[in-house]
């Protein structure tokens, strides 16, 4: 059995000093050593991932602004769509505790949705406006074509009818009459049929008007141009010079037609070929 050491610190077997008082308290030993506190490692706190929410908010604002500018609606859909996507990602991170800006993410999703709606509205509005403009343009073109067709139709007449040009000259072409050239006629071949075309021009305006081209063109039934007949009989008269207001000028012209194409002719005439389109008179010669 092990014997515990005496309280005075003596080893077993050592002799006690003479003045030792066995009943005195033990002498105090050396002071206990003081241990330095163990250093603690710093606890790292993860940073919040707020980038998605911020990006969603910024892109949502950009999408709404571009959508409100009608001419830039086609640019608003992309930032608005990205705002919705980034906002949804930001909300997911906020639910997991990885982000602290849930409100920004929600605002980005809402603004992105508004931007998409404005982009769709701008597209619909643009389509409607363009369609109306196109319809209006087509209607105007149709009116112009109809007016041109009506004007062109009005310039095609029968013999004896009148057409008034924009300078106020009213032109009438009578039905062609047979014409017998003299022996010295030029432009008439033997066997052809010669006809005389009478053109009457009346000035219905208030100012005198000059007749720049008083010579008509005649086409036979086959569409070929007839040849002008010139002789020395003095029966032909060319309209030249000015026609005074309320006055008239009469021109008479002879043309030679092939016998097989002389049953129907067309007379083409304009008092000023540089300014006004020709009018046409058509009909049989018999």
Tab-separated table of C-alpha atoms in Angstrom:
chain	number	residue	atom	x	y	z
A	1	UNK	CA	0.000	0.000	0.000
A	2	UNK	CA	1.325	3.469	-0.881
A	3	UNK	CA	1.717	5.934	1.995
A	4	UNK	CA	0.814	9.511	1.142
A	5	UNK	CA	3.500	12.109	1.764
A	6	UNK	CA	3.176	14.270	4.860
A	7	UNK	CA	1.479	17.589	4.431
A	8	UNK	CA	4.694	19.485	5.209
A	9	UNK	CA	6.326	18.208	2.053
A	10	UNK	CA	8.757	15.756	3.691
A	11	UNK	CA	9.445	12.454	2.087
A	12	UNK	CA	8.706	9.271	3.886
A	13	UNK	CA	11.558	8.326	6.177
A	14	UNK	CA	12.749	11.918	6.669
A	15	UNK	CA	13.146	13.012	10.301
A	16	UNK	CA	10.914	15.803	11.456
A	17	UNK	CA	12.632	18.872	12.737
A	18	UNK	CA	12.633	19.437	16.477
A	19	UNK	CA	10.534	22.602	16.361
A	20	UNK	CA	8.080	21.024	13.981
A	21	UNK	CA	4.552	21.406	15.073
A	22	UNK	CA	2.591	18.572	13.651
A	23	UNK	CA	-0.613	20.549	14.156
A	24	UNK	CA	0.465	23.630	12.192
A	25	UNK	CA	-1.009	24.142	8.677
A	26	UNK	CA	1.212	23.227	5.796
A	27	UNK	CA	3.439	25.888	4.362
A	28	UNK	CA	2.204	27.429	1.202
A	29	UNK	CA	3.775	25.969	-1.867
A	30	UNK	CA	4.822	27.822	-5.015
A	31	UNK	CA	2.206	29.946	-6.748
A	32	UNK	CA	0.276	28.068	-9.444
A	33	UNK	CA	1.325	28.836	-12.934
A	34	UNK	CA	-1.015	31.115	-15.016
A	35	UNK	CA	-1.845	29.747	-18.505
A	36	UNK	CA	-2.339	32.191	-21.406
A	37	UNK	CA	-5.846	31.993	-22.991
A	38	UNK	CA	-5.976	29.916	-26.184
A	39	UNK	CA	-6.518	32.240	-29.229
A	40	UNK	CA	-9.807	31.693	-31.063
A	41	UNK	CA	-9.945	31.653	-34.880
A	42	UNK	CA	-12.150	34.391	-36.431
A	43	UNK	CA	-15.547	33.191	-37.644
A	44	UNK	CA	-16.061	34.070	-41.392
A	45	UNK	CA	-19.529	35.421	-42.318
A	46	UNK	CA	-20.558	34.702	-45.995
A	47	UNK	CA	-21.297	37.778	-48.100
A	48	UNK	CA	-24.865	38.041	-49.515
A	49	UNK	CA	-25.291	37.418	-53.260
A	50	UNK	CA	-27.315	40.533	-54.141
A	51	UNK	CA	-26.041	40.984	-57.701
A	52	UNK	CA	-28.977	39.272	-59.382
A	53	UNK	CA	-31.539	41.426	-57.613
A	54	UNK	CA	-29.664	44.638	-58.445
A	55	UNK	CA	-29.249	43.631	-62.076
A	56	UNK	CA	-32.956	42.732	-62.293
A	57	UNK	CA	-33.987	46.126	-60.917
A	58	UNK	CA	-31.704	48.058	-63.292
A	59	UNK	CA	-32.724	46.030	-66.355
A	60	UNK	CA	-36.399	46.341	-65.426
A	61	UNK	CA	-36.131	50.132	-65.296
A	62	UNK	CA	-34.321	50.182	-68.657
A	63	UNK	CA	-36.962	47.928	-70.210
A	64	UNK	CA	-39.844	50.106	-69.018
A	65	UNK	CA	-38.189	53.322	-70.209
A	66	UNK	CA	-37.450	51.893	-73.652
A	67	UNK	CA	-40.961	50.451	-73.876
A	68	UNK	CA	-42.514	53.855	-73.195
A	69	UNK	CA	-40.546	55.281	-76.128
A	70	UNK	CA	-42.653	53.892	-78.961
A	71	UNK	CA	-39.913	54.157	-81.529
A	72	UNK	CA	-37.592	52.041	-79.310
A	73	UNK	CA	-40.100	49.373	-78.278
A	74	UNK	CA	-38.175	46.776	-80.294
A	75	UNK	CA	-35.201	47.289	-77.945
A	76	UNK	CA	-37.156	47.005	-74.668
A	77	UNK	CA	-38.056	43.317	-74.746
A	78	UNK	CA	-34.497	42.043	-74.170
A	79	UNK	CA	-33.668	43.974	-70.952
A	80	UNK	CA	-37.212	43.333	-69.712
A	81	UNK	CA	-36.860	39.593	-70.280
A	82	UNK	CA	-33.451	39.549	-68.590
A	83	UNK	CA	-34.948	41.488	-65.647
A	84	UNK	CA	-37.565	38.772	-65.166
A	85	UNK	CA	-34.949	35.998	-65.365
A	86	UNK	CA	-32.452	37.691	-63.042
A	87	UNK	CA	-35.251	38.660	-60.650
A	88	UNK	CA	-36.426	35.049	-60.383
A	89	UNK	CA	-32.862	33.927	-59.681
A	90	UNK	CA	-32.508	36.666	-57.053
A	91	UNK	CA	-35.747	35.548	-55.362
A	92	UNK	CA	-34.499	31.975	-55.278
A	93	UNK	CA	-31.263	33.093	-53.630
A	94	UNK	CA	-33.194	35.204	-51.115
A	95	UNK	CA	-35.345	32.208	-50.123
A	96	UNK	CA	-32.174	30.185	-49.523
A	97	UNK	CA	-30.704	32.964	-47.395
A	98	UNK	CA	-27.975	33.721	-49.904
A	99	UNK	CA	-29.257	37.225	-50.711
A	100	UNK	CA	-30.753	40.035	-48.648
A	101	UNK	CA	-32.357	42.167	-51.355
A	102	UNK	CA	-35.561	40.278	-51.960
A	103	UNK	CA	-37.456	43.548	-52.514
A	104	UNK	CA	-35.101	44.504	-55.361
A	105	UNK	CA	-35.585	41.119	-56.998
A	106	UNK	CA	-39.366	41.434	-56.750
A	107	UNK	CA	-39.232	44.959	-58.174
A	108	UNK	CA	-37.036	43.709	-61.044
A	109	UNK	CA	-39.518	40.936	-61.895
A	110	UNK	CA	-42.452	43.370	-61.815
A	111	UNK	CA	-40.678	46.004	-63.911
A	112	UNK	CA	-39.510	43.338	-66.343
A	113	UNK	CA	-43.092	42.147	-66.778
A	114	UNK	CA	-44.247	45.727	-67.349
A	115	UNK	CA	-41.436	46.195	-69.881
A	116	UNK	CA	-42.505	43.077	-71.777
A	117	UNK	CA	-46.110	44.289	-71.854
A	118	UNK	CA	-45.070	47.727	-73.112
A	119	UNK	CA	-42.909	46.079	-75.793
A	120	UNK	CA	-45.859	43.976	-76.940
A	121	UNK	CA	-48.135	47.024	-76.850
A	122	UNK	CA	-45.625	49.066	-78.836
A	123	UNK	CA	-45.369	46.308	-81.432
A	124	UNK	CA	-49.158	46.086	-81.770
A	125	UNK	CA	-49.468	49.871	-81.954
A	126	UNK	CA	-46.759	50.073	-84.624
A	127	UNK	CA	-48.363	47.309	-86.676
A	128	UNK	CA	-51.750	49.056	-86.511
A	129	UNK	CA	-50.273	52.433	-87.458
A	130	UNK	CA	-48.228	50.964	-90.314
A	131	UNK	CA	-51.252	49.032	-91.575
A	132	UNK	CA	-53.424	52.145	-91.523
A	133	UNK	CA	-50.714	54.120	-93.319
A	134	UNK	CA	-50.337	51.364	-95.899
A	135	UNK	CA	-54.109	51.156	-96.400
A	136	UNK	CA	-54.300	54.915	-96.782
A	137	UNK	CA	-51.427	54.885	-99.266
A	138	UNK	CA	-53.078	52.105	-101.252
A	139	UNK	CA	-56.344	54.012	-101.210
A	140	UNK	CA	-54.587	57.141	-102.474
A	141	UNK	CA	-52.849	55.140	-105.180
A	142	UNK	CA	-56.190	53.600	-106.090
A	143	UNK	CA	-57.759	57.048	-106.328
A	144	UNK	CA	-54.904	58.295	-108.480
A	145	UNK	CA	-55.172	55.261	-110.731
A	146	UNK	CA	-58.942	55.615	-110.927
A	147	UNK	CA	-58.594	59.302	-111.693
A	148	UNK	CA	-55.949	58.580	-114.304
A	149	UNK	CA	-58.108	55.840	-115.778
A	150	UNK	CA	-61.107	58.154	-115.865
A	151	UNK	CA	-59.015	60.903	-117.429
A	152	UNK	CA	-57.592	58.464	-119.962
A	153	UNK	CA	-61.058	57.187	-120.755
A	154	UNK	CA	-62.331	60.741	-121.173
A	155	UNK	CA	-59.638	61.351	-123.787
A	156	UNK	CA	-61.000	58.563	-126.015
A	157	UNK	CA	-63.999	59.806	-127.972
A	158	UNK	CA	-66.055	59.152	-131.044
A	159	UNK	CA	-66.108	61.418	-134.063
A	160	UNK	CA	-68.221	64.503	-133.456
A	161	UNK	CA	-67.560	64.583	-129.679
A	162	UNK	CA	-65.550	67.315	-127.946
A	163	UNK	CA	-62.728	67.272	-125.445
A	164	UNK	CA	-61.609	70.343	-123.464
A	165	UNK	CA	-57.925	70.547	-122.607
A	166	UNK	CA	-56.622	72.172	-119.434
A	167	UNK	CA	-55.692	75.365	-121.247
A	168	UNK	CA	-59.372	75.901	-122.112
A	169	UNK	CA	-59.206	74.806	-125.745
A	170	UNK	CA	-62.217	72.697	-126.719
A	171	UNK	CA	-61.385	70.381	-129.599
A	172	UNK	CA	-63.858	68.576	-131.847
A	173	UNK	CA	-62.950	66.171	-134.648
A	174	UNK	CA	-65.633	65.569	-137.251
A	175	UNK	CA	-66.176	62.281	-139.028
A	176	UNK	CA	-63.670	62.006	-141.916
A	177	UNK	CA	-65.064	62.718	-145.368
A	178	UNK	CA	-63.864	61.393	-148.732
A	179	UNK	CA	-61.157	63.483	-150.357
A	180	UNK	CA	-60.075	63.444	-153.976
A	181	UNK	CA	-56.491	64.667	-154.377
A	182	UNK	CA	-55.533	66.545	-157.518
A	183	UNK	CA	-53.122	65.254	-160.100
A	184	UNK	CA	-50.126	66.797	-158.350
A	185	UNK	CA	-50.847	65.450	-154.859
A	186	UNK	CA	-47.969	64.229	-152.751
A	187	UNK	CA	-48.340	61.343	-150.318
A	188	UNK	CA	-51.220	59.570	-152.018
A	189	UNK	CA	-50.554	56.228	-153.738
A	190	UNK	CA	-52.724	54.924	-156.522
A	191	UNK	CA	-55.449	52.647	-155.194
A	192	UNK	CA	-55.458	54.201	-151.712
A	193	UNK	CA	-58.443	55.926	-150.199
A	194	UNK	CA	-57.995	59.566	-149.219
A	195	UNK	CA	-60.083	61.154	-146.430
A	196	UNK	CA	-60.326	64.668	-145.090
A	197	UNK	CA	-60.166	65.244	-141.317
A	198	UNK	CA	-61.675	68.464	-139.928
A	199	UNK	CA	-60.482	69.716	-136.506
A	200	UNK	CA	-62.286	72.581	-134.762
A	201	UNK	CA	-60.652	74.366	-131.805
A	202	UNK	CA	-62.665	76.761	-129.626
A	203	UNK	CA	-61.099	78.888	-126.896
A	204	UNK	CA	-63.441	78.626	-123.896
A	205	UNK	CA	-61.091	80.550	-121.594
A	206	UNK	CA	-60.548	84.234	-120.912
A	207	UNK	CA	-57.069	84.542	-122.406
A	208	UNK	CA	-55.679	83.852	-125.837
A	209	UNK	CA	-54.045	80.443	-126.245
A	210	UNK	CA	-51.435	79.461	-128.764
A	211	UNK	CA	-51.845	76.224	-130.713
A	212	UNK	CA	-48.353	74.767	-130.795
A	213	UNK	CA	-49.066	71.578	-132.765
A	214	UNK	CA	-52.045	71.964	-135.020
A	215	UNK	CA	-51.340	68.875	-137.079
A	216	UNK	CA	-53.212	65.651	-136.182
A	217	UNK	CA	-51.995	62.066	-136.575
A	218	UNK	CA	-54.230	59.508	-138.279
A	219	UNK	CA	-53.954	55.744	-137.851
A	220	UNK	CA	-55.771	53.235	-140.015
A	221	UNK	CA	-57.702	50.174	-138.834
A	222	UNK	CA	-54.469	48.179	-138.533
A	223	UNK	CA	-52.854	50.825	-136.305
A	224	UNK	CA	-50.468	52.015	-138.996
A	225	UNK	CA	-49.946	55.743	-139.463
A	226	UNK	CA	-51.626	57.217	-142.496
A	227	UNK	CA	-49.632	59.471	-144.775
A	228	UNK	CA	-50.457	63.156	-144.985
A	229	UNK	CA	-51.607	64.236	-148.444
A	230	UNK	CA	-50.418	67.563	-149.790
A	231	UNK	CA	-51.737	69.011	-153.032
A	232	UNK	CA	-52.135	72.417	-154.595
A	233	UNK	CA	-55.900	72.690	-154.388
A	234	UNK	CA	-55.845	74.936	-151.328
A	235	UNK	CA	-58.473	72.874	-149.550
A	236	UNK	CA	-56.178	72.048	-146.629
A	237	UNK	CA	-55.636	74.385	-143.720
A	238	UNK	CA	-53.274	74.029	-140.766
A	239	UNK	CA	-54.184	75.577	-137.376
A	240	UNK	CA	-51.353	77.884	-136.239
A	241	UNK	CA	-50.911	80.900	-134.007
A	242	UNK	CA	-53.220	82.091	-131.250
A	243	UNK	CA	-56.913	81.483	-130.660
A	244	UNK	CA	-58.594	84.429	-128.959
A	245	UNK	CA	-61.145	83.951	-126.150
A	246	UNK	CA	-64.508	82.910	-127.545
A	247	UNK	CA	-63.099	82.451	-131.027
A	248	UNK	CA	-62.512	79.282	-133.023
A	249	UNK	CA	-59.973	77.936	-135.476
A	250	UNK	CA	-60.681	75.219	-138.028
A	251	UNK	CA	-58.095	72.969	-139.591
A	252	UNK	CA	-58.580	70.613	-142.547
A	253	UNK	CA	-56.189	67.806	-143.369
A	254	UNK	CA	-56.117	65.005	-145.951
A	255	UNK	CA	-54.672	61.537	-145.342
A	256	UNK	CA	-54.148	58.551	-147.594
A	257	UNK	CA	-55.303	55.129	-146.323
A	258	UNK	CA	-54.760	51.647	-147.770
A	259	UNK	CA	-58.004	50.348	-149.294
A	260	UNK	CA	-58.111	47.296	-147.000
A	261	UNK	CA	-57.656	49.394	-143.831
A	262	UNK	CA	-59.747	52.421	-144.651
A	263	UNK	CA	-63.042	51.350	-143.055
A	264	UNK	CA	-62.053	52.637	-139.565
A	265	UNK	CA	-59.576	55.316	-138.475
A	266	UNK	CA	-58.322	56.973	-135.314
A	267	UNK	CA	-57.371	60.643	-135.144
A	268	UNK	CA	-54.880	61.785	-132.478
A	269	UNK	CA	-54.610	65.491	-131.658
A	270	UNK	CA	-53.313	67.870	-128.963
A	271	UNK	CA	-53.085	71.687	-129.178
A	272	UNK	CA	-49.766	71.516	-127.272
A	273	UNK	CA	-48.070	68.116	-127.349
A	274	UNK	CA	-45.367	69.291	-124.931
A	275	UNK	CA	-47.913	70.083	-122.199
A	276	UNK	CA	-51.073	68.074	-122.813
A	277	UNK	CA	-51.577	64.454	-123.663
A	278	UNK	CA	-53.282	63.701	-126.957
A	279	UNK	CA	-56.985	63.032	-127.211
A	280	UNK	CA	-58.264	60.306	-129.540
A	281	UNK	CA	-61.246	60.202	-131.847
A	282	UNK	CA	-62.215	56.911	-133.434
A	283	UNK	CA	-64.896	55.695	-135.778
A	284	UNK	CA	-65.753	54.358	-139.236
A	285	UNK	CA	-65.063	56.360	-142.370
A	286	UNK	CA	-68.211	55.178	-144.204
